[in-house]
Amino acid sequence: MFTTITIGVAGENHVPSTKIEETNKHIDVFVEKIKRLPGLSWTNICKVGREDPRRLIHSLKVGLSLTLVSLLYLMEPLFENIGQNAIWAVMTVVVVLEFTAGATLCKGLNRGFGTLLAGSLAFLIGYIAQESGRVCRAVFIGAAVFVIGTAATYIRFFPYIKKNYDYGVVIFLLTFNLITVSSYRVHNVLKIAHDRFYTIAIGCGICLLMSLIVFPNWSGEDLHNSTVSKLEGLAKSIEVCVNEYFSNEEPSCATNKSSEDPIYKGYKAVLDSKSTDETLALHASWEPRHSKHCYRFPWQQYVKLGGVLRHFGYTVVALHGCLQTEIQTPRLVRSLFRDPCILVAGEVSKALMELADSIRNRRQFSPQILSDHLHEALHDLDAALKSQPRLFLGPNNNDNTSNMLALAAAATARQKPKQDRGISLSSVKTDTSALLEWKFKRNNTNAEQANESERKALRPTLSKIAMTSLEFSEALPFAAFASLLLESVARLDLVIEEVEELGRIANFREFNADDDQIILTTEKPEMKNAAPLQNHLPCHGAD
């Protein structure tokens, strides 16, 4: 009895000790994370700055702007003239000062004009309302707020207004309602509108000064450079994708993770660029003409080119998917088409790099962008595909239909009772040998021997079908890969047309034979620097 009690007590003490050990482990892990936190934080801070040094400059500009506008509060003479309305200048700097000059101009001018228009209209309504009694004045102000608020909100639904002046309409509504409603209790409404306008003008002026003069970041340049990087990313993605497809090395486990795959990084920026391109083009349209010859760059043409590049990028995505399919064409079969496919991909990559270089240098691309090597490579690939008709079309055998029917019969027979197998088989076998075989089995009274004979007769046929089916299924992935490679050549023409149109509208300089040419290399390129430049900028969307 005492032994039993001792064991029970020991068992009860064992459970709390296990919980204590688990708690201690969790505490140790938490302490270890706390110790690593400063190092990880510093690493992330440095990483953000190294990705785009302009971020640090922009942060310093915002800090300096806030310091300057805070002088309206800190300096006594300025505070006496402006008073508590100085807070509107601080709010303007926080809201208006964006990363690029175009975004700052868009929001700053919208805020300034919206405030000016709202203040003027509010002063006019307040002046008219003063001539009536107190009750009529309240009714008139309420009716004005209702009408103006309804009209301004409805105007926001117009596509052009929504795209370009939505922020200005919002500021107009805010300022108009604040001043108009305040005028009912405060008689000096002109002073309210005057102070509001001047404080916002001071804030906008500081923002524009910092954006346009102190290390400016142009939205147009960002859009221009992102277009170049997208072309380069697609060029390197398609070339590396084809080289990897025909490589004799097995893909490593690391490349299975899409976030770490260099091919994925090459086209990801293209597929995710629609909203960014449209926003940058909108903000670039607000920027002054800072080019050498003061040409007005067709920013919307960059957006159209981005759409064509996304259309091209879908083909690269499909090519990349061929590397990760479960059913793969044997490498021995792929090697039959290796040289023409790699040459086609190299020529497409060379053309894309030439287009990227022409946009970067703002010049027309080479007339020989589609060289004879591409046509020769396409001809060689076509000849190689025609030389292997059996691989893609299967053997030219008249018994294929009956063989497939026999395979279907076997699958049906496995699902039905044994006594029904003979009926299902006879309904699908239609060739002469099969009918003679069936008559022989029907005269056989021994059902066991008949079933055994049926299985022996079907086994060679099913094995032959299995081999033919396996060969054909393994050929299909390469057929899809080759088709997508040819599709990339067809879509390349659309990209060339858009770049040519961009150069014509933007007045790119003529091509000079002395310009640097893109040299085609058939070596497998290193991808450590192949990823396109990512747009690490903050969101420029209108608030």
Coordinates of C-alpha atoms in Angstrom, one line a residue:
M1 CA 0.0 0.0 0.0
F2 CA 2.8 2.4 0.8
T3 CA 4.5 1.6 -2.5
T4 CA 1.4 2.5 -4.4
I5 CA 1.1 5.8 -2.6
T6 CA 4.7 6.6 -3.3
I7 CA 4.4 5.9 -7.0
G8 CA 1.3 8.1 -7.2
V9 CA 3.1 11.0 -5.5
A10 CA 6.0 10.6 -7.8
G11 CA 3.7 10.6 -10.8
E12 CA 2.0 13.8 -9.6
N13 CA 5.3 15.5 -9.2
H14 CA 6.5 14.5 -12.6
V15 CA 3.8 16.5 -14.5
P16 CA 4.7 19.8 -13.0
S17 CA 8.4 19.3 -13.5
T18 CA 7.8 18.8 -17.3
K19 CA 5.8 22.0 -17.4
I20 CA 8.5 23.8 -15.6
E21 CA 11.1 22.6 -18.2
E22 CA 8.9 23.7 -21.1
T23 CA 8.4 27.1 -19.5
N24 CA 12.2 27.5 -19.0
K25 CA 12.8 26.6 -22.6
H26 CA 10.3 29.3 -23.7
I27 CA 11.9 31.8 -21.5
D28 CA 15.4 31.0 -22.8
V29 CA 14.1 31.4 -26.4
F30 CA 12.5 34.7 -25.6
V31 CA 15.7 36.0 -23.9
E32 CA 17.8 34.9 -26.9
K33 CA 15.5 36.8 -29.2
I34 CA 15.8 39.9 -27.0
K35 CA 19.5 39.7 -27.2
R36 CA 19.5 39.4 -31.0
L37 CA 17.0 42.2 -31.4
P38 CA 19.5 45.2 -31.5
G39 CA 21.6 43.4 -34.1
L40 CA 18.7 42.5 -36.3
S41 CA 17.2 46.0 -36.0
W42 CA 20.5 47.6 -37.1
T43 CA 20.8 45.2 -40.0
N44 CA 17.4 46.0 -41.3
I45 CA 18.0 49.7 -40.9
C46 CA 21.2 49.5 -42.9
K47 CA 19.6 47.2 -45.5
V48 CA 16.8 49.8 -46.2
G49 CA 19.4 52.5 -46.7
R50 CA 21.6 50.4 -49.0
E51 CA 18.7 49.4 -51.2
D52 CA 18.0 53.1 -52.1
P53 CA 20.2 55.8 -50.6
R54 CA 17.6 58.4 -51.6
R55 CA 15.5 57.2 -48.7
L56 CA 18.0 58.6 -46.2
I57 CA 18.1 61.9 -48.1
H58 CA 14.3 62.1 -48.2
S59 CA 14.1 61.5 -44.5
L60 CA 16.6 64.3 -43.8
K61 CA 14.6 66.6 -46.1
V62 CA 11.4 65.9 -44.2
G63 CA 13.1 66.5 -40.8
L64 CA 14.5 69.8 -42.0
S65 CA 11.2 70.9 -43.4
L66 CA 9.4 70.2 -40.1
T67 CA 12.1 72.1 -38.3
L68 CA 11.7 75.1 -40.5
V69 CA 7.9 75.1 -40.3
S70 CA 8.1 74.7 -36.5
L71 CA 9.7 78.1 -36.3
L72 CA 6.2 79.6 -36.8
Y73 CA 5.6 78.4 -33.2
L74 CA 9.1 78.7 -31.7
M75 CA 9.8 82.3 -32.9
E76 CA 7.7 84.8 -30.9
P77 CA 7.3 87.4 -33.7
L78 CA 6.0 84.8 -36.1
F79 CA 3.7 83.3 -33.6
E80 CA 2.1 86.7 -32.8
N81 CA 1.2 87.2 -36.4
I82 CA -0.1 83.7 -37.2
G83 CA -1.0 82.3 -33.8
Q84 CA -2.6 78.9 -33.4
N85 CA -3.1 78.6 -37.2
A86 CA 0.5 77.7 -37.5
I87 CA -0.5 74.1 -36.9
W88 CA -1.9 74.0 -40.4
A89 CA 1.6 74.7 -41.8
V90 CA 2.9 71.7 -39.9
M91 CA 0.1 69.5 -41.1
T92 CA 0.7 70.6 -44.7
V93 CA 4.4 69.6 -44.5
V94 CA 3.5 66.1 -43.1
V95 CA 0.8 65.5 -45.7
V96 CA 2.2 67.1 -48.8
L97 CA 6.0 66.3 -48.8
E98 CA 6.3 63.1 -50.8
F99 CA 9.3 61.1 -52.0
T100 CA 9.3 62.4 -55.6
A101 CA 8.9 66.0 -56.9
G102 CA 5.9 65.0 -59.0
A103 CA 4.0 63.6 -56.1
T104 CA 4.8 66.7 -54.0
L105 CA 3.7 69.0 -56.8
C106 CA 0.5 67.1 -57.3
K107 CA -0.5 67.2 -53.7
G108 CA 0.9 70.6 -53.0
L109 CA -0.9 72.4 -55.8
N110 CA -4.1 70.5 -55.2
R111 CA -4.0 71.6 -51.6
G112 CA -3.1 75.2 -52.4
F113 CA -5.8 75.7 -55.1
G114 CA -8.4 73.8 -53.1
T115 CA -7.8 76.0 -50.0
L116 CA -7.8 79.2 -52.1
L117 CA -11.0 78.3 -53.9
A118 CA -12.7 77.1 -50.7
G119 CA -11.7 80.2 -48.8
S120 CA -12.9 82.6 -51.5
L121 CA -16.3 80.8 -51.7
A122 CA -16.7 80.6 -48.0
F123 CA -16.0 84.4 -47.7
L124 CA -18.6 85.1 -50.4
I125 CA -21.3 83.0 -48.7
G126 CA -20.4 84.5 -45.3
Y127 CA -20.7 88.0 -46.7
I128 CA -24.1 87.3 -48.2
A129 CA -25.4 85.6 -45.0
Q130 CA -24.5 88.6 -42.9
E131 CA -27.1 90.7 -44.6
S132 CA -29.9 88.5 -43.2
G133 CA -31.2 87.7 -39.7
R134 CA -29.7 85.1 -37.4
V135 CA -32.2 82.4 -38.3
C136 CA -32.1 83.0 -42.0
R137 CA -28.4 83.1 -41.8
A138 CA -28.3 79.6 -40.2
V139 CA -30.6 78.3 -42.9
F140 CA -28.6 79.9 -45.7
I141 CA -25.3 78.5 -44.3
G142 CA -26.9 75.0 -43.9
A143 CA -28.3 75.1 -47.5
A144 CA -24.9 76.3 -48.9
V145 CA -23.1 73.5 -47.1
F146 CA -25.6 70.9 -48.5
V147 CA -25.4 72.2 -52.1
I148 CA -21.6 72.6 -52.2
G149 CA -21.0 69.3 -50.4
T150 CA -23.3 67.4 -52.7
A151 CA -21.9 69.0 -55.9
A152 CA -18.3 68.6 -54.9
T153 CA -18.8 65.0 -54.0
Y154 CA -20.5 64.2 -57.2
I155 CA -17.7 65.9 -59.2
R156 CA -15.3 63.5 -57.6
F157 CA -16.8 60.6 -59.5
F158 CA -15.7 62.1 -62.9
P159 CA -12.8 59.9 -64.1
Y160 CA -10.6 62.9 -65.0
I161 CA -11.2 64.7 -61.7
K162 CA -10.8 61.4 -59.7
K163 CA -7.4 60.8 -61.4
N164 CA -5.9 64.3 -61.2
Y165 CA -7.7 66.5 -58.7
D166 CA -9.3 64.2 -56.1
Y167 CA -7.1 65.4 -53.3
G168 CA -7.8 69.0 -54.1
V169 CA -11.6 68.4 -54.0
V170 CA -11.3 66.8 -50.6
I171 CA -9.3 69.8 -49.3
F172 CA -11.8 72.1 -50.8
L173 CA -14.6 70.4 -49.0
L174 CA -12.8 70.3 -45.7
T175 CA -11.7 74.0 -45.8
F176 CA -15.1 75.3 -47.1
N177 CA -17.0 73.5 -44.3
L178 CA -14.7 74.6 -41.5
I179 CA -14.7 78.2 -42.6
T180 CA -18.4 78.5 -43.5
V181 CA -19.6 76.8 -40.3
S182 CA -17.2 78.8 -38.1
S183 CA -18.4 82.0 -39.6
Y184 CA -21.7 81.6 -37.9
R185 CA -20.0 82.0 -34.5
V186 CA -17.0 84.0 -35.5
H187 CA -17.7 87.3 -37.2
N188 CA -14.3 88.0 -38.6
V189 CA -14.4 85.2 -41.2
L190 CA -12.0 87.0 -43.5
K191 CA -9.2 86.7 -41.0
I192 CA -9.9 82.9 -40.6
A193 CA -9.6 82.4 -44.4
H194 CA -6.6 84.7 -44.6
D195 CA -4.7 82.8 -41.9
R196 CA -5.6 79.4 -43.2
F197 CA -4.4 80.3 -46.7
Y198 CA -1.1 81.8 -45.6
T199 CA -0.2 79.0 -43.3
I200 CA -0.9 76.4 -45.9
A201 CA 0.9 78.4 -48.5
I202 CA 4.0 78.5 -46.2
G203 CA 3.8 74.8 -45.7
C204 CA 3.4 74.1 -49.5
G205 CA 6.2 76.5 -50.3
I206 CA 8.7 74.7 -48.0
C207 CA 7.7 71.4 -49.5
L208 CA 8.1 72.5 -53.1
L209 CA 11.4 74.1 -52.2
M210 CA 12.7 70.9 -50.7
S211 CA 11.4 68.7 -53.5
L212 CA 12.5 70.8 -56.5
I213 CA 15.8 72.2 -55.4
V214 CA 17.3 70.0 -52.6
F215 CA 18.4 66.7 -54.2
P216 CA 15.1 66.3 -56.2
N217 CA 13.8 62.9 -57.1
W218 CA 11.8 62.9 -60.3
S219 CA 8.9 60.6 -60.9
G220 CA 9.6 60.7 -64.6
E221 CA 13.1 59.4 -64.0
D222 CA 11.8 56.7 -61.8
L223 CA 9.4 55.6 -64.5
H224 CA 12.1 55.7 -67.1
N225 CA 14.6 53.7 -65.1
S226 CA 12.0 51.1 -64.0
T227 CA 11.1 50.5 -67.7
V228 CA 14.7 49.9 -68.5
S229 CA 15.1 47.5 -65.5
K230 CA 12.0 45.6 -66.5
L231 CA 13.3 45.0 -70.0
E232 CA 16.6 43.8 -68.6
G233 CA 14.9 41.6 -66.1
L234 CA 12.8 39.9 -68.8
A235 CA 15.9 39.4 -71.0
K236 CA 17.9 37.7 -68.3
S237 CA 15.0 35.7 -67.0
I238 CA 14.2 34.1 -70.4
E239 CA 17.8 33.4 -71.2
V240 CA 18.6 31.8 -67.9
C241 CA 15.3 29.9 -68.0
V242 CA 16.2 28.3 -71.3
N243 CA 19.7 27.6 -70.2
E244 CA 18.5 25.9 -67.0
Y245 CA 15.9 23.8 -69.0
F246 CA 18.7 22.3 -71.1
S247 CA 21.2 22.1 -68.3
N248 CA 22.6 18.6 -67.4
E249 CA 22.5 19.5 -63.7
E250 CA 19.5 18.7 -61.6
P251 CA 17.8 21.9 -60.1
S252 CA 18.8 22.5 -56.5
C253 CA 16.3 22.6 -53.7
A254 CA 16.9 26.3 -53.2
T255 CA 15.5 27.2 -56.6
N256 CA 12.1 25.6 -55.7
K257 CA 11.4 28.6 -53.5
S258 CA 9.9 31.2 -55.8
S259 CA 11.0 34.1 -53.5
E260 CA 14.7 33.0 -54.0
D261 CA 14.5 32.0 -57.6
P262 CA 16.5 34.5 -59.8
I263 CA 14.2 33.8 -62.8
Y264 CA 11.1 34.7 -60.6
K265 CA 12.8 37.9 -59.5
G266 CA 13.4 38.9 -63.1
Y267 CA 9.7 38.9 -64.1
K268 CA 8.1 39.7 -60.8
A269 CA 8.8 43.4 -61.0
V270 CA 7.1 43.4 -64.5
L271 CA 3.9 41.7 -63.3
D272 CA 3.5 43.9 -60.3
S273 CA 4.2 47.2 -62.1
K274 CA 0.8 48.3 -63.3
S275 CA -0.3 50.5 -60.4
T276 CA 3.2 51.8 -59.9
D277 CA 3.6 52.8 -63.6
E278 CA 0.2 54.6 -63.6
T279 CA 1.0 56.5 -60.4
L280 CA 4.5 57.5 -61.6
A281 CA 3.1 58.6 -65.0
L282 CA 0.4 60.7 -63.3
H283 CA 2.9 62.4 -61.0
A284 CA 5.5 62.9 -63.8
S285 CA 2.8 64.8 -65.8
W286 CA 2.9 67.5 -63.0
E287 CA 6.7 67.9 -63.2
P288 CA 8.5 70.7 -65.1
R289 CA 10.3 69.8 -68.4
H290 CA 13.8 69.2 -67.1
S291 CA 15.1 67.5 -70.3
K292 CA 17.9 69.0 -72.4
H293 CA 15.6 70.2 -75.2
C294 CA 12.5 70.7 -73.0
Y295 CA 10.6 68.0 -74.8
R296 CA 7.4 66.8 -73.2
F297 CA 8.0 63.1 -72.5
P298 CA 5.0 60.9 -73.3
W299 CA 4.6 59.3 -69.9
Q300 CA 1.4 57.5 -70.9
Q301 CA 3.4 55.8 -73.6
Y302 CA 5.6 54.3 -70.9
V303 CA 2.4 53.0 -69.3
K304 CA 1.4 51.4 -72.6
L305 CA 4.9 49.9 -73.0
G306 CA 4.5 48.5 -69.4
G307 CA 1.3 46.8 -70.4
V308 CA 3.0 45.1 -73.4
L309 CA 5.9 44.0 -71.2
R310 CA 3.4 42.4 -68.8
H311 CA 1.9 40.6 -71.8
F312 CA 5.4 39.4 -72.7
G313 CA 6.1 38.5 -69.1
Y314 CA 3.2 36.0 -69.0
T315 CA 5.1 34.0 -71.6
V316 CA 8.2 34.0 -69.4
V317 CA 6.1 32.9 -66.4
A318 CA 4.8 29.9 -68.5
L319 CA 8.3 29.0 -69.6
H320 CA 9.4 29.1 -65.9
G321 CA 6.5 26.8 -65.1
C322 CA 7.9 24.2 -67.6
L323 CA 10.9 23.9 -65.3
Q324 CA 8.7 22.9 -62.4
T325 CA 6.2 20.5 -63.9
E326 CA 6.0 17.0 -62.4
I327 CA 6.2 15.3 -65.8
Q328 CA 9.5 16.2 -67.6
T329 CA 10.9 15.4 -71.0
P330 CA 14.0 13.2 -70.6
R331 CA 17.2 15.3 -70.9
L332 CA 18.4 13.1 -73.7
V333 CA 15.4 14.1 -75.7
R334 CA 15.8 17.8 -74.8
S335 CA 19.4 17.7 -76.0
L336 CA 18.2 17.1 -79.6
F337 CA 16.8 20.6 -79.6
R338 CA 19.2 22.3 -77.3
D339 CA 21.3 24.4 -79.7
P340 CA 18.4 26.0 -81.7
C341 CA 16.4 26.7 -78.5
I342 CA 19.3 28.4 -76.7
L343 CA 20.1 30.4 -79.8
V344 CA 16.5 31.6 -80.1
A345 CA 16.4 32.6 -76.4
G346 CA 19.7 34.3 -76.8
E347 CA 18.5 36.4 -79.7
V348 CA 15.3 37.3 -77.9
S349 CA 17.4 38.3 -74.8
K350 CA 19.8 40.3 -77.0
A351 CA 16.9 42.2 -78.6
L352 CA 15.4 43.0 -75.2
M353 CA 18.7 44.3 -73.9
E354 CA 19.1 46.4 -77.0
L355 CA 15.7 47.9 -76.4
A356 CA 16.6 48.6 -72.7
D357 CA 19.9 50.2 -73.8
S358 CA 18.1 52.4 -76.3
I359 CA 15.6 53.7 -73.7
R360 CA 18.3 54.2 -71.1
N361 CA 20.3 56.4 -73.5
R362 CA 17.2 57.9 -75.1
R363 CA 18.2 56.9 -78.6
Q364 CA 16.6 54.8 -81.4
F365 CA 17.4 51.1 -81.3
S366 CA 19.5 49.4 -83.9
P367 CA 17.8 48.6 -87.2
Q368 CA 19.5 45.1 -87.0
I369 CA 17.8 44.4 -83.7
L370 CA 16.2 41.2 -85.2
S371 CA 19.3 39.8 -86.9
D372 CA 19.5 36.9 -89.3
H373 CA 20.7 34.7 -86.5
L374 CA 17.1 34.7 -85.0
H375 CA 15.6 33.6 -88.4
E376 CA 18.3 30.9 -88.7
A377 CA 17.6 29.7 -85.2
L378 CA 13.9 29.6 -85.8
H379 CA 14.5 27.6 -89.1
D380 CA 16.8 25.2 -87.3
L381 CA 14.3 24.7 -84.5
D382 CA 11.5 24.1 -87.0
A383 CA 13.7 21.6 -88.9
A384 CA 14.6 19.8 -85.6
L385 CA 11.0 19.5 -84.6
K386 CA 9.9 18.1 -88.0
S387 CA 12.8 15.6 -87.9
Q388 CA 11.1 13.9 -84.9
P389 CA 7.5 13.5 -85.8
R390 CA 7.1 10.2 -83.9
L391 CA 8.1 11.9 -80.7
F392 CA 5.2 14.3 -80.8
L393 CA 2.6 12.5 -82.9
G394 CA 3.1 9.0 -81.6
P395 CA 3.7 5.9 -83.8
N396 CA 1.6 5.7 -86.9
N397 CA -0.3 2.6 -86.0
N398 CA -3.8 1.7 -87.1
D399 CA -4.4 -0.3 -84.0
N400 CA -4.1 2.7 -81.7
T401 CA -7.8 3.1 -81.6
S402 CA -8.5 -0.5 -80.7
N403 CA -5.7 -0.4 -78.2
M404 CA -7.2 2.5 -76.4
L405 CA -10.5 0.8 -76.5
A406 CA -9.0 -2.3 -75.0
L407 CA -7.5 -0.2 -72.2
A408 CA -10.9 1.3 -71.5
A409 CA -12.4 -2.2 -71.4
A410 CA -9.8 -3.4 -68.9
A411 CA -10.6 -0.4 -66.7
T412 CA -14.3 -1.2 -66.9
A413 CA -13.8 -4.9 -66.2
R414 CA -12.0 -4.1 -63.0
Q415 CA -15.0 -2.2 -61.7
K416 CA -17.7 -4.9 -62.6
P417 CA -18.4 -8.3 -61.1
K418 CA -16.5 -11.3 -62.6
Q419 CA -19.6 -12.7 -64.3
D420 CA -20.0 -9.4 -66.3
R421 CA -16.4 -9.1 -67.6
G422 CA -17.0 -11.0 -70.7
I423 CA -19.9 -8.9 -71.8
S424 CA -18.1 -5.6 -71.3
L425 CA -15.0 -6.8 -73.1
S426 CA -16.9 -8.0 -76.2
S427 CA -18.6 -4.6 -76.5
V428 CA -15.4 -2.7 -77.1
K429 CA -13.1 -5.1 -79.0
T430 CA -13.9 -4.7 -82.7
D431 CA -10.8 -5.9 -84.6
T432 CA -10.8 -9.3 -86.3
S433 CA -8.2 -11.0 -84.0
A434 CA -10.1 -9.9 -80.9
L435 CA -13.4 -11.3 -82.3
L436 CA -11.9 -14.7 -83.1
E437 CA -10.3 -14.7 -79.7
W438 CA -13.7 -13.9 -78.1
K439 CA -15.5 -16.7 -80.0
F440 CA -12.9 -19.2 -78.9
K441 CA -13.3 -18.1 -75.2
R442 CA -17.1 -18.2 -75.5
N443 CA -17.0 -21.9 -76.5
N444 CA -14.7 -22.7 -73.6
T445 CA -16.8 -24.0 -70.7
N446 CA -14.2 -23.4 -68.1
A447 CA -14.7 -19.8 -66.9
E448 CA -11.5 -19.9 -64.8
Q449 CA -9.3 -20.8 -67.8
A450 CA -11.1 -18.2 -70.0
N451 CA -10.4 -15.4 -67.5
E452 CA -6.8 -16.5 -67.3
S453 CA -6.4 -16.6 -71.0
E454 CA -8.0 -13.1 -71.3
R455 CA -5.5 -11.6 -68.9
K456 CA -2.6 -13.1 -70.8
A457 CA -3.9 -11.8 -74.1
L458 CA -4.5 -8.3 -72.8
R459 CA -1.2 -8.0 -71.0
P460 CA 1.1 -7.4 -74.1
T461 CA -1.5 -4.9 -75.5
L462 CA -1.8 -2.9 -72.3
S463 CA 2.0 -2.9 -71.9
K464 CA 2.4 -1.5 -75.4
I465 CA -0.3 1.2 -74.7
A466 CA 1.5 2.1 -71.5
M467 CA 4.8 2.6 -73.2
T468 CA 3.3 4.6 -76.0
S469 CA 1.3 6.8 -73.6
L470 CA 4.4 7.3 -71.4
E471 CA 6.5 8.4 -74.4
F472 CA 3.8 10.8 -75.6
S473 CA 3.2 12.3 -72.1
E474 CA 6.9 12.9 -71.7
A475 CA 7.1 14.7 -75.1
L476 CA 4.2 17.0 -74.3
P477 CA 6.2 19.2 -71.8
F478 CA 8.9 20.0 -74.3
A479 CA 6.2 20.6 -77.0
A480 CA 4.7 23.2 -74.7
F481 CA 8.1 24.7 -73.9
A482 CA 9.0 25.0 -77.6
S483 CA 5.6 26.6 -78.4
L484 CA 6.1 29.2 -75.6
L485 CA 9.5 30.0 -76.9
L486 CA 8.1 30.7 -80.3
E487 CA 5.3 32.7 -78.7
S488 CA 8.0 34.9 -77.0
V489 CA 9.4 35.7 -80.5
A490 CA 5.9 36.7 -81.7
R491 CA 5.3 38.9 -78.7
L492 CA 8.8 40.5 -79.1
D493 CA 7.4 42.2 -82.2
L494 CA 4.8 44.0 -80.1
V495 CA 7.5 45.2 -77.6
I496 CA 9.6 46.5 -80.5
E497 CA 6.7 48.4 -81.9
E498 CA 5.9 50.1 -78.6
V499 CA 9.5 51.1 -78.0
E500 CA 9.7 52.5 -81.6
E501 CA 6.6 54.5 -80.9
L502 CA 8.0 55.8 -77.6
G503 CA 11.2 56.9 -79.3
R504 CA 9.3 58.7 -82.1
I505 CA 7.0 60.6 -79.7
A506 CA 9.8 61.4 -77.2
N507 CA 12.2 62.5 -80.0
F508 CA 14.9 60.0 -79.2
R509 CA 18.1 60.7 -81.1
E510 CA 18.9 58.7 -84.2
F511 CA 20.9 55.5 -83.9
N512 CA 24.6 55.8 -84.5
A513 CA 26.6 52.8 -85.7
D514 CA 29.4 53.8 -83.2
D515 CA 27.0 53.2 -80.2
D516 CA 27.7 50.3 -78.0
Q517 CA 26.2 47.0 -79.3
I518 CA 24.8 44.3 -77.2
I519 CA 26.9 41.2 -77.6
L520 CA 25.2 37.8 -77.6
T521 CA 26.7 35.2 -75.3
T522 CA 25.6 31.6 -75.1
E523 CA 27.3 31.1 -71.7
K524 CA 24.9 30.6 -68.8
P525 CA 24.8 34.1 -67.3
E526 CA 25.4 34.7 -63.6
M527 CA 22.3 35.9 -61.9
K528 CA 23.8 37.6 -58.8
N529 CA 23.2 41.0 -60.4
A530 CA 20.5 39.9 -62.8
A531 CA 17.4 40.9 -60.8
P532 CA 15.8 44.0 -62.1
L533 CA 15.9 47.2 -60.0
Q534 CA 13.0 47.0 -57.6
N535 CA 10.8 50.0 -57.0
H536 CA 11.5 50.5 -53.3
L537 CA 9.7 53.8 -53.3
P538 CA 6.8 54.5 -50.9
C539 CA 3.3 54.4 -52.2
H540 CA 2.6 57.5 -54.3
G541 CA -1.1 57.1 -54.6
A542 CA -3.3 60.1 -53.9
D543 CA -4.8 60.1 -50.4

